[in-house]
Amino acid sequence: MFLLVPLISFCIYTKCEFIHIGRKNKIFVGLLYIVILNICTFSISYVRGVRELDFERMTITYRLKYVGLELILGITFFVMMRFCRSRNEMDPIGKQGRHSNFELLRIIAAGLIVVFHYVYGKWDYSYMGKYKVTIDVIWMFGEIGVNVFALLSGYFMIEQEKPFRVKKAFLMWMQVLFYSILTNIISPKIIEGGGIERDEILQSLFPITYRFRWYATAYFVLYLFTPYINRGLRCLRKKEYGKLILTLLILYSIWPTLLGVFDNNTETFLYYNRCLWILIMYCIAGYIRLYGIYKEKWRFFHWGVIHIITWLVLLGFIAFMPENGVSEHIKMKNTYFWPPNSIVLVVISVSLFMMFSYIKLKENVIISYIASCTFGIYLGQDMIRNPFFHKNLTEPKDLFIDMVCAFFCIAMGVLSIETLRKGFEKIIANLYDKIQIRCKK
């Protein structure tokens, strides 16, 4: 059973010529691949508490979980070999004028979101004791990652003048649909053995409409209006643009942060919603790209000091603020600043972005390729985490070990799946181009 999945995936990869290896090396590569794959599988099982593998008494469900885990890790070895291919074949994001410093920041942002989603939810953390504060700190990671993603989008898209491409919007929608089906239909049914309701199928088939991932929906809507937004923002003078950002921050960040203490929420004022907030962060990044922020005076050190001081203030707040609110009227808890529009997270996100803007890194094909897969990692993380991780945890060390294993399995697994998906995406893109050419004739 444990040889079946590696052999099948190995044959598919060799047949499809995703990589080119000589005949003499195929046996060696195949054996090495199987060894690495099973070491990863058994190591994760050992960490999860399975000290002995009784194959005769192993249930079918447990066998399917092992097969699913191998499918998750299945193409990791070939992903690493794919990095060795030429830059032209890789088609990295760097071709669009981006730099590895921002691509590395994109990877970090995706990692922050993955870690946040691991602890987010209605989990019982009573066993954490005094270490519960670390969960509250990790809660901040996800929204920082979201803000950074929005800043990166605005920084690179503000100067685009062409209208949005239907092809790109279609491929984006297909990517979200792909991971929606994997997460909501295939993963629960095959790996977890659960049922699927009619409403879940409908929501899975229309992921953008039903917000399978809220950021994916917000980004898709933003992309549709990007040409008009860019044109309007570039028409503003520097002073007018600055006043616009200041007004938006006062209305949707500073003012809600001050008034939200009474109900422990900063996202209920002035018809605020997450799509609007992504647009605000987009505008901030556009201003940075066009005009800069104290570009001649402020450097990495200055933004680093701001970043560290803000984090220290936030950590102190989390550590000393009561978990159940200050009083009957002032209900803010120690996780009060976790929404993306709180002024504390805005300062942390912008300062982190500015720090990386002063880091000089040469274009790196590995960083560029992983960065191009971060959106897929964001979309597909649940299909790996939910069936295999966050189960039967009784001690703080168990949670941290499980979190580390989940993080690397999600990264490797979705990176592998995203590599295969991109291959099929090229086929769909070619068919789309052919159909478009015929329609024009």
Coordinates of N, CA and C in Angstrom, one line a residue, residues 212-441:
F212 N -15.8 31.2 -0.1 CA -15.0 30.0 0.4 C -13.8 30.5 1.2
R213 N -13.1 31.5 0.7 CA -12.1 32.3 1.4 C -12.4 33.7 1.2
W214 N -12.6 34.4 2.3 CA -13.1 35.8 2.2 C -12.1 36.7 1.4
Y215 N -10.8 36.4 1.6 CA -9.8 37.2 0.9 C -9.8 37.0 -0.6
A216 N -10.1 35.7 -1.0 CA -10.1 35.4 -2.4 C -11.3 36.2 -3.1
T217 N -12.4 36.2 -2.4 CA -13.6 37.0 -2.9 C -13.3 38.5 -3.0
A218 N -12.7 39.0 -1.9 CA -12.4 40.4 -1.9 C -11.3 40.8 -3.0
Y219 N -10.3 39.9 -3.2 CA -9.3 40.2 -4.2 C -9.9 40.1 -5.6
F220 N -10.7 39.1 -5.8 CA -11.4 38.9 -7.1 C -12.2 40.2 -7.5
V221 N -13.0 40.7 -6.5 CA -13.8 41.9 -6.8 C -12.8 43.1 -7.0
L222 N -11.8 43.2 -6.2 CA -10.8 44.3 -6.4 C -10.2 44.2 -7.7
Y223 N -9.8 43.1 -8.2 CA -9.2 42.9 -9.5 C -10.0 43.4 -10.6
L224 N -11.3 43.2 -10.5 CA -12.2 43.6 -11.6 C -12.3 45.1 -11.7
F225 N -12.1 45.8 -10.6 CA -12.2 47.3 -10.6 C -10.9 47.9 -10.6
T226 N -9.8 47.2 -10.6 CA -8.4 47.7 -10.5 C -8.1 48.8 -11.5
P227 N -8.4 48.6 -12.8 CA -8.1 49.6 -13.8 C -8.8 51.0 -13.5
Y228 N -10.0 51.0 -13.0 CA -10.7 52.2 -12.7 C -10.2 52.8 -11.5
I229 N -9.9 52.0 -10.5 CA -9.3 52.5 -9.2 C -7.9 53.1 -9.5
N230 N -7.1 52.4 -10.3 CA -5.8 53.0 -10.6 C -5.8 54.3 -11.3
R231 N -6.7 54.4 -12.2 CA -6.8 55.6 -13.0 C -7.3 56.8 -12.1
G232 N -8.2 56.5 -11.2 CA -8.7 57.5 -10.3 C -7.6 58.0 -9.3
L233 N -6.8 57.0 -8.8 CA -5.8 57.3 -7.8 C -4.6 58.1 -8.4
R234 N -4.3 57.7 -9.7 CA -3.1 58.4 -10.3 C -3.5 59.8 -10.7
C235 N -4.8 60.1 -10.9 CA -5.2 61.4 -11.2 C -5.1 62.4 -10.0
L236 N -5.0 61.9 -8.8 CA -4.9 62.7 -7.7 C -3.5 63.3 -7.5
R237 N -3.4 64.5 -7.0 CA -2.1 65.0 -6.7 C -1.6 64.3 -5.4
K238 N -0.3 64.5 -5.2 CA 0.3 63.9 -4.0 C -0.4 64.3 -2.7
K239 N -0.6 65.6 -2.6 CA -1.3 66.1 -1.4 C -2.7 65.6 -1.2
E240 N -3.4 65.5 -2.4 CA -4.8 65.0 -2.4 C -4.9 63.5 -2.0
Y241 N -3.9 62.8 -2.6 CA -3.8 61.4 -2.3 C -3.6 61.1 -0.9
G242 N -2.6 61.9 -0.3 CA -2.3 61.8 1.1 C -3.5 62.1 2.0
K243 N -4.3 63.1 1.7 CA -5.5 63.4 2.4 C -6.5 62.3 2.3
L244 N -6.6 61.7 1.2 CA -7.6 60.6 1.0 C -7.2 59.4 1.9
I245 N -5.9 59.1 2.0 CA -5.5 58.0 2.8 C -5.7 58.3 4.3
L246 N -5.4 59.5 4.7 CA -5.6 60.0 6.1 C -7.0 59.9 6.5
T247 N -7.9 60.4 5.6 CA -9.4 60.3 5.9 C -9.8 58.9 6.0
L248 N -9.4 58.0 5.1 CA -9.8 56.6 5.2 C -9.3 55.9 6.5
L249 N -8.1 56.2 6.9 CA -7.5 55.6 8.1 C -8.2 56.2 9.4
I250 N -8.6 57.4 9.4 CA -9.3 58.0 10.5 C -10.7 57.3 10.6
L251 N -11.4 57.2 9.5 CA -12.8 56.7 9.5 C -12.8 55.2 9.8
Y252 N -11.9 54.4 9.2 CA -12.0 53.0 9.3 C -10.9 52.3 10.1
S253 N -10.0 53.0 10.7 CA -8.9 52.4 11.5 C -8.8 53.1 12.9
I254 N -8.5 54.3 12.9 CA -8.2 55.1 14.2 C -9.5 55.2 15.0
W255 N -10.5 55.7 14.4 CA -11.8 55.9 15.1 C -12.4 54.6 15.5
P256 N -12.5 53.6 14.7 CA -13.0 52.3 15.2 C -12.2 51.7 16.3
T257 N -10.8 51.9 16.3 CA -10.0 51.4 17.3 C -10.3 52.0 18.7
L258 N -10.6 53.3 18.6 CA -10.9 54.0 19.8 C -12.3 53.7 20.4
L259 N -13.3 53.6 19.5 CA -14.6 53.3 19.9 C -15.0 51.8 20.1
G260 N -14.2 51.0 19.5 CA -14.5 49.6 19.6 C -14.2 49.0 21.0
V261 N -13.6 49.7 21.9 CA -13.3 49.2 23.3 C -14.6 48.8 24.0
F262 N -15.8 49.4 23.6 CA -17.0 49.2 24.3 C -17.7 47.9 24.0
D263 N -17.4 47.4 22.8 CA -18.0 46.1 22.4 C -16.9 45.1 21.9
N264 N -15.7 45.4 22.1 CA -14.6 44.5 21.7 C -14.6 44.2 20.2
N265 N -14.8 45.2 19.4 CA -14.9 45.0 18.0 C -14.6 46.3 17.2
T266 N -13.7 46.2 16.3 CA -13.3 47.4 15.5 C -13.9 47.3 14.1
E267 N -14.7 46.3 13.8 CA -15.2 46.1 12.4 C -16.7 46.3 12.3
T268 N -17.3 47.1 13.1 CA -18.8 47.3 13.1 C -19.2 48.8 12.8
F269 N -18.2 49.6 12.3 CA -18.5 51.0 12.2 C -18.6 51.4 10.7
L270 N -19.5 52.4 10.4 CA -19.5 53.0 9.1 C -19.6 52.1 8.0
Y271 N -20.4 51.0 8.1 CA -20.6 50.0 7.0 C -19.2 49.4 6.6
Y272 N -18.4 49.2 7.5 CA -17.1 48.6 7.2 C -17.3 47.1 6.8
N273 N -16.4 46.7 5.8 CA -16.3 45.3 5.5 C -14.9 45.0 5.0
R274 N -14.6 43.7 4.9 CA -13.2 43.3 4.6 C -12.8 43.7 3.2
C275 N -13.7 43.7 2.3 CA -13.4 44.1 0.9 C -13.0 45.6 0.9
L276 N -13.7 46.4 1.6 CA -13.4 47.8 1.7 C -12.0 48.0 2.3
W277 N -11.7 47.2 3.3 CA -10.4 47.3 4.0 C -9.3 46.9 3.0
I278 N -9.5 45.9 2.3 CA -8.4 45.5 1.3 C -8.2 46.7 0.3
L279 N -9.2 47.3 -0.1 CA -9.1 48.5 -1.0 C -8.3 49.6 -0.3
I280 N -8.5 49.8 1.0 CA -7.8 50.9 1.7 C -6.3 50.5 1.8
M281 N -6.0 49.3 2.1 CA -4.6 48.9 2.1 C -3.9 49.0 0.7
Y282 N -4.7 48.7 -0.3 CA -4.3 48.8 -1.7 C -3.9 50.3 -2.0
C283 N -4.8 51.2 -1.5 CA -4.5 52.6 -1.7 C -3.2 53.1 -1.0
I284 N -3.0 52.6 0.2 CA -1.8 52.9 0.9 C -0.6 52.4 0.2
A285 N -0.6 51.2 -0.3 CA 0.6 50.7 -1.0 C 0.8 51.4 -2.3
G286 N -0.3 51.9 -3.0 CA -0.2 52.6 -4.2 C 0.5 54.0 -3.9
Y287 N 0.2 54.6 -2.8 CA 0.8 55.9 -2.5 C 2.3 55.6 -2.2
I288 N 2.7 54.5 -1.5 CA 4.1 54.2 -1.3 C 4.8 54.0 -2.6
R289 N 4.2 53.4 -3.6 CA 4.8 53.1 -4.8 C 5.0 54.4 -5.6
L290 N 4.0 55.3 -5.6 CA 4.1 56.5 -6.4 C 4.9 57.6 -5.8
Y291 N 4.8 57.7 -4.5 CA 5.4 58.9 -3.8 C 6.4 58.5 -2.7
G292 N 6.3 57.3 -2.1 CA 7.1 56.9 -1.0 C 6.7 57.6 0.3
I293 N 7.3 57.1 1.4 CA 7.0 57.7 2.7 C 8.3 58.0 3.4
Y294 N 8.6 59.3 3.4 CA 9.9 59.8 3.9 C 11.0 59.0 3.2
K295 N 11.0 58.9 1.9 CA 11.9 58.0 1.2 C 13.3 58.4 1.4
E296 N 13.7 59.7 1.5 CA 15.0 60.1 1.6 C 15.6 60.1 3.0
K297 N 14.7 60.0 4.0 CA 15.1 60.1 5.4 C 15.0 58.8 6.1
W298 N 14.0 58.1 5.9 CA 13.7 56.9 6.7 C 14.2 55.7 5.9
R299 N 14.9 54.8 6.7 CA 15.5 53.6 6.1 C 15.0 52.3 6.9
F300 N 15.7 51.2 6.6 CA 15.3 50.0 7.3 C 15.4 50.1 8.8
F301 N 16.4 50.8 9.3 CA 16.5 50.9 10.8 C 15.3 51.6 11.4
H302 N 14.9 52.7 10.8 CA 13.8 53.5 11.4 C 12.5 52.7 11.4
W303 N 12.2 52.0 10.3 CA 11.0 51.2 10.2 C 11.1 50.0 11.1
G304 N 12.3 49.4 11.3 CA 12.5 48.3 12.2 C 12.2 48.7 13.6
V305 N 12.7 49.9 14.0 CA 12.4 50.4 15.4 C 10.9 50.6 15.6
I306 N 10.2 51.1 14.6 CA 8.8 51.3 14.8 C 8.1 49.9 14.9
H307 N 8.5 49.0 14.1 CA 8.0 47.7 14.0 C 8.2 47.0 15.4
I308 N 9.4 47.0 15.9 CA 9.7 46.4 17.2 C 8.9 47.0 18.4
I309 N 8.9 48.3 18.4 CA 8.2 49.0 19.5 C 6.7 48.7 19.5
T310 N 6.1 48.7 18.3 CA 4.7 48.4 18.2 C 4.4 47.0 18.6
W311 N 5.3 46.0 18.3 CA 5.1 44.7 18.7 C 5.2 44.5 20.2
L312 N 6.2 45.3 20.8 CA 6.3 45.2 22.3 C 5.1 45.8 23.0
V313 N 4.5 46.8 22.4 CA 3.2 47.4 23.0 C 2.1 46.3 22.9
L314 N 2.0 45.7 21.7 CA 1.0 44.7 21.5 C 1.2 43.5 22.4
L315 N 2.4 43.0 22.6 CA 2.7 41.9 23.5 C 2.4 42.2 24.9
G316 N 2.7 43.4 25.3 CA 2.4 43.8 26.7 C 0.9 43.9 26.9
F317 N 0.2 44.4 25.9 CA -1.3 44.4 26.0 C -1.9 43.0 26.1
I318 N -1.4 42.1 25.3 CA -1.9 40.7 25.3 C -1.6 40.1 26.6
A319 N -0.4 40.3 27.2 CA 0.0 39.7 28.4 C -0.8 40.2 29.6
F320 N -1.1 41.4 29.7 CA -1.6 42.0 30.9 C -3.1 42.4 30.9
M321 N -3.7 42.4 29.7 CA -5.1 42.7 29.6 C -5.9 41.4 29.9
P322 N -7.0 41.6 30.7 CA -7.9 40.4 31.0 C -8.5 39.8 29.8
E323 N -8.6 38.5 29.8 CA -9.2 37.7 28.7 C -10.7 38.0 28.5
N324 N -11.4 38.3 29.6 CA -12.8 38.4 29.6 C -13.3 39.9 29.6
G325 N -12.4 40.8 29.3 CA -12.8 42.2 29.3 C -12.4 43.0 30.5
V326 N -12.3 44.3 30.4 CA -11.9 45.1 31.6 C -13.1 45.3 32.6
S327 N -14.3 45.6 32.1 CA -15.4 45.8 32.9 C -16.7 45.5 32.2
E328 N -17.8 45.8 32.8 CA -19.1 45.6 32.1 C -19.3 46.5 30.9
H329 N -18.7 47.7 31.0 CA -18.9 48.7 29.9 C -17.7 48.7 28.9
I330 N -16.5 48.5 29.4 CA -15.3 48.4 28.5 C -15.0 46.9 28.3
K331 N -15.4 46.4 27.2 CA -15.4 44.9 27.0 C -14.2 44.4 26.2
M332 N -13.2 45.3 25.9 CA -12.1 44.9 25.1 C -11.2 43.8 25.8
K333 N -10.9 42.7 25.1 CA -10.1 41.6 25.6 C -8.7 41.8 25.2
N334 N -7.9 40.8 25.6 CA -6.4 40.9 25.2 C -6.2 40.6 23.7
T335 N -7.2 40.1 23.0 CA -7.1 39.9 21.5 C -7.8 41.0 20.8
Y336 N -8.0 42.2 21.4 CA -8.8 43.3 20.9 C -8.2 43.8 19.5
F337 N -6.9 43.8 19.4 CA -6.2 44.4 18.3 C -6.1 43.4 17.1
W338 N -6.7 42.2 17.1 CA -6.4 41.3 16.1 C -7.1 41.6 14.7
P339 N -8.2 42.3 14.6 CA -8.8 42.6 13.3 C -7.8 43.4 12.5
P340 N -7.8 43.3 11.1 CA -6.8 43.9 10.3 C -6.9 45.4 10.3
N341 N -8.0 46.0 10.6 CA -8.1 47.5 10.6 C -7.8 48.2 11.9
S342 N -7.4 47.4 12.9 CA -6.9 48.0 14.2 C -5.6 48.8 13.9
I343 N -5.5 50.0 14.4 CA -4.3 50.8 14.1 C -3.0 50.2 14.5
V344 N -3.0 49.3 15.5 CA -1.8 48.6 15.9 C -1.3 47.7 14.8
L345 N -2.2 46.9 14.2 CA -1.9 45.9 13.1 C -1.5 46.7 11.8
V346 N -2.2 47.8 11.6 CA -1.8 48.6 10.4 C -0.4 49.1 10.5
V347 N 0.0 49.6 11.7 CA 1.4 50.1 11.9 C 2.4 48.9 11.7
I348 N 2.1 47.8 12.3 CA 3.0 46.6 12.2 C 3.1 46.1 10.7
S349 N 2.0 46.1 10.0 CA 2.0 45.6 8.6 C 2.7 46.6 7.7
V350 N 2.5 47.9 7.8 CA 3.1 48.9 7.0 C 4.6 48.9 7.3
S351 N 5.0 48.9 8.5 CA 6.4 48.9 8.9 C 7.1 47.7 8.4
L352 N 6.5 46.5 8.5 CA 7.1 45.3 8.0 C 7.3 45.4 6.5
F353 N 6.3 45.9 5.8 CA 6.4 46.1 4.3 C 7.6 47.0 4.0
M354 N 7.7 48.1 4.7 CA 8.7 49.1 4.4 C 10.1 48.6 4.7
M355 N 10.2 47.8 5.8 CA 11.5 47.1 6.1 C 12.0 46.3 4.9
F356 N 11.1 45.5 4.4 CA 11.5 44.6 3.3 C 11.7 45.4 2.0
S357 N 11.2 46.6 1.9 CA 11.4 47.4 0.7 C 12.9 47.8 0.6
Y358 N 13.6 47.9 1.8 CA 15.0 48.3 1.8 C 15.9 47.1 1.8
I359 N 15.4 45.9 1.8 CA 16.3 44.7 1.8 C 16.6 44.4 0.3
K360 N 17.9 44.3 0.0 CA 18.3 44.0 -1.3 C 18.6 42.5 -1.5
L361 N 17.8 41.9 -2.3 CA 18.0 40.5 -2.6 C 18.1 40.3 -4.1
K362 N 19.0 39.5 -4.6 CA 19.1 39.1 -6.0 C 17.9 38.2 -6.4
E363 N 17.5 38.3 -7.6 CA 16.4 37.5 -8.0 C 16.7 36.0 -7.8
N364 N 15.8 35.3 -7.1 CA 16.0 33.9 -6.7 C 14.9 33.1 -7.3
V365 N 15.2 32.1 -8.1 CA 14.2 31.3 -8.8 C 13.3 30.5 -7.8
I366 N 13.9 30.0 -6.7 CA 13.2 29.2 -5.8 C 12.2 30.1 -5.0
I367 N 12.7 31.3 -4.5 CA 11.8 32.2 -3.8 C 10.6 32.6 -4.7
S368 N 11.0 32.9 -6.0 CA 9.9 33.4 -6.9 C 8.9 32.3 -7.2
Y369 N 9.3 31.1 -7.3 CA 8.4 30.0 -7.6 C 7.5 29.7 -6.4
I370 N 8.1 29.6 -5.2 CA 7.3 29.4 -4.0 C 6.3 30.6 -3.8
A371 N 6.7 31.8 -4.0 CA 5.9 33.0 -3.9 C 4.7 32.9 -4.8
S372 N 4.9 32.3 -6.0 CA 3.8 32.2 -7.0 C 2.8 31.2 -6.5
C373 N 3.1 30.4 -5.6 CA 2.2 29.3 -5.1 C 1.5 29.7 -3.8
T374 N 1.8 30.9 -3.2 CA 1.3 31.2 -1.9 C -0.2 31.4 -1.9
F375 N -0.8 31.9 -3.0 CA -2.3 32.0 -3.0 C -2.9 30.6 -3.0
G376 N -2.3 29.6 -3.7 CA -2.8 28.2 -3.6 C -2.6 27.7 -2.2
I377 N -1.5 28.0 -1.5 CA -1.3 27.5 -0.1 C -2.4 28.1 0.8
Y378 N -2.7 29.4 0.6 CA -3.8 30.0 1.4 C -5.1 29.3 1.1
L379 N -5.4 28.9 -0.1 CA -6.7 28.3 -0.5 C -6.8 26.9 0.0
G380 N -5.7 26.2 -0.1 CA -5.8 24.7 0.2 C -5.3 24.2 1.5
Q381 N -5.1 25.1 2.5 CA -4.5 24.7 3.7 C -5.5 23.8 4.5
D382 N -6.8 24.0 4.5 CA -7.7 23.3 5.3 C -7.8 21.8 4.9
M383 N -7.6 21.5 3.6 CA -7.8 20.1 3.2 C -6.7 19.2 3.8
I384 N -5.6 19.8 4.3 CA -4.5 19.0 4.9 C -4.6 19.1 6.4
R385 N -4.9 20.3 6.9 CA -4.9 20.5 8.4 C -6.1 19.8 9.0
N386 N -7.3 19.9 8.5 CA -8.5 19.4 9.2 C -8.5 17.9 9.3
P387 N -8.1 17.1 8.3 CA -8.2 15.6 8.5 C -7.1 15.0 9.4
F388 N -5.9 15.7 9.4 CA -4.7 15.0 10.0 C -4.2 15.7 11.3
F389 N -4.6 16.9 11.6 CA -3.9 17.7 12.7 C -5.0 18.3 13.6
H390 N -4.4 18.8 14.7 CA -5.2 19.4 15.8 C -6.2 18.4 16.4
K391 N -5.7 17.2 16.7 CA -6.5 16.2 17.3 C -5.8 15.6 18.5
N392 N -6.6 15.3 19.6 CA -6.1 14.6 20.8 C -4.9 15.3 21.4
L393 N -4.9 16.6 21.5 CA -3.8 17.3 22.1 C -4.2 17.6 23.6
T394 N -3.2 17.3 24.5 CA -3.4 17.4 25.9 C -2.4 18.2 26.6
E395 N -1.3 18.5 26.0 CA -0.2 19.3 26.6 C 0.3 20.4 25.7
P396 N 0.8 21.5 26.2 CA 1.3 22.5 25.3 C 2.3 22.1 24.3
K397 N 3.2 21.2 24.7 CA 4.3 20.8 23.8 C 3.7 20.0 22.6
D398 N 2.6 19.3 22.9 CA 1.9 18.5 21.8 C 1.4 19.5 20.8
L399 N 0.8 20.6 21.2 CA 0.2 21.6 20.3 C 1.3 22.2 19.4
F400 N 2.5 22.6 20.0 CA 3.5 23.2 19.3 C 4.2 22.2 18.3
I401 N 4.3 21.0 18.7 CA 4.9 20.0 17.8 C 3.9 19.7 16.6
D402 N 2.6 19.6 17.0 CA 1.6 19.4 15.9 C 1.5 20.6 15.0
M403 N 1.7 21.8 15.5 CA 1.6 23.0 14.7 C 2.8 23.0 13.7
V404 N 4.0 22.7 14.1 CA 5.1 22.7 13.3 C 5.0 21.6 12.2
C405 N 4.5 20.4 12.5 CA 4.3 19.4 11.5 C 3.2 19.8 10.5
A406 N 2.1 20.4 11.1 CA 1.0 20.9 10.2 C 1.6 21.9 9.2
F407 N 2.4 22.8 9.7 CA 2.9 23.9 8.9 C 3.7 23.4 7.7
F408 N 4.6 22.4 8.0 CA 5.5 21.9 6.9 C 4.7 21.0 6.0
C409 N 3.8 20.2 6.5 CA 3.0 19.4 5.6 C 2.1 20.2 4.7
I410 N 1.5 21.2 5.2 CA 0.7 22.1 4.4 C 1.5 22.8 3.3
A411 N 2.7 23.3 3.7 CA 3.6 23.9 2.8 C 4.0 23.0 1.7
M412 N 4.5 21.8 2.0 CA 4.9 20.8 1.1 C 3.8 20.2 0.3
G413 N 2.7 19.9 1.0 CA 1.6 19.2 0.3 C 0.9 20.1 -0.7
V414 N 0.6 21.4 -0.3 CA -0.1 22.3 -1.3 C 0.8 22.7 -2.3
L415 N 2.1 22.9 -2.0 CA 3.1 23.3 -3.0 C 3.2 22.2 -4.1
S416 N 3.1 20.9 -3.7 CA 3.1 19.8 -4.7 C 1.8 19.9 -5.5
I417 N 0.7 20.0 -4.9 CA -0.6 20.0 -5.6 C -0.7 21.3 -6.5
E418 N -0.1 22.4 -6.0 CA -0.2 23.6 -6.9 C 0.7 23.4 -8.1
T419 N 1.8 22.7 -7.9 CA 2.7 22.4 -9.1 C 1.9 21.6 -10.2
L420 N 1.2 20.6 -9.8 CA 0.4 19.8 -10.7 C -0.7 20.7 -11.3
R421 N -1.4 21.5 -10.4 CA -2.5 22.3 -10.9 C -2.0 23.3 -11.9
K422 N -0.8 23.8 -11.8 CA -0.3 24.8 -12.8 C -0.1 24.1 -14.1
G423 N 0.3 22.9 -14.1 CA 0.4 22.2 -15.3 C -0.9 22.1 -16.1
F424 N -2.0 21.7 -15.4 CA -3.3 21.7 -16.0 C -3.8 23.1 -16.3
E425 N -3.4 24.1 -15.6 CA -3.8 25.5 -15.8 C -3.3 25.9 -17.2
K426 N -2.0 25.5 -17.5 CA -1.5 25.9 -18.8 C -2.3 25.3 -19.9
I427 N -2.8 24.0 -19.7 CA -3.6 23.4 -20.8 C -4.9 24.2 -20.9
I428 N -5.5 24.6 -19.8 CA -6.8 25.3 -19.9 C -6.5 26.7 -20.5
A429 N -5.4 27.3 -20.2 CA -5.1 28.6 -20.8 C -4.9 28.5 -22.3
N430 N -4.3 27.5 -22.7 CA -4.1 27.3 -24.2 C -5.4 27.1 -24.9
L431 N -6.3 26.3 -24.3 CA -7.6 26.1 -24.8 C -8.4 27.4 -24.9
Y432 N -8.3 28.2 -23.8 CA -8.9 29.5 -23.8 C -8.4 30.4 -24.9
D433 N -7.1 30.4 -25.2 CA -6.6 31.2 -26.2 C -7.1 30.8 -27.6
K434 N -7.2 29.4 -27.8 CA -7.6 28.9 -29.1 C -9.1 29.3 -29.3
I435 N -9.9 29.2 -28.3 CA -11.3 29.5 -28.4 C -11.5 31.0 -28.7
Q436 N -10.7 31.8 -28.0 CA -10.7 33.3 -28.2 C -10.3 33.6 -29.6
I437 N -9.3 33.0 -30.2 CA -8.9 33.3 -31.6 C -10.0 32.9 -32.6
R438 N -10.6 31.7 -32.3 CA -11.7 31.3 -33.2 C -12.9 32.2 -33.2
C439 N -13.2 32.7 -32.0 CA -14.4 33.6 -31.8 C -14.1 35.0 -32.6
K440 N -12.8 35.4 -32.6 CA -12.5 36.7 -33.2 C -12.6 36.5 -34.7
K441 N -12.4 35.3 -35.2 CA -12.5 35.1 -36.7 C -13.9 35.1 -37.1

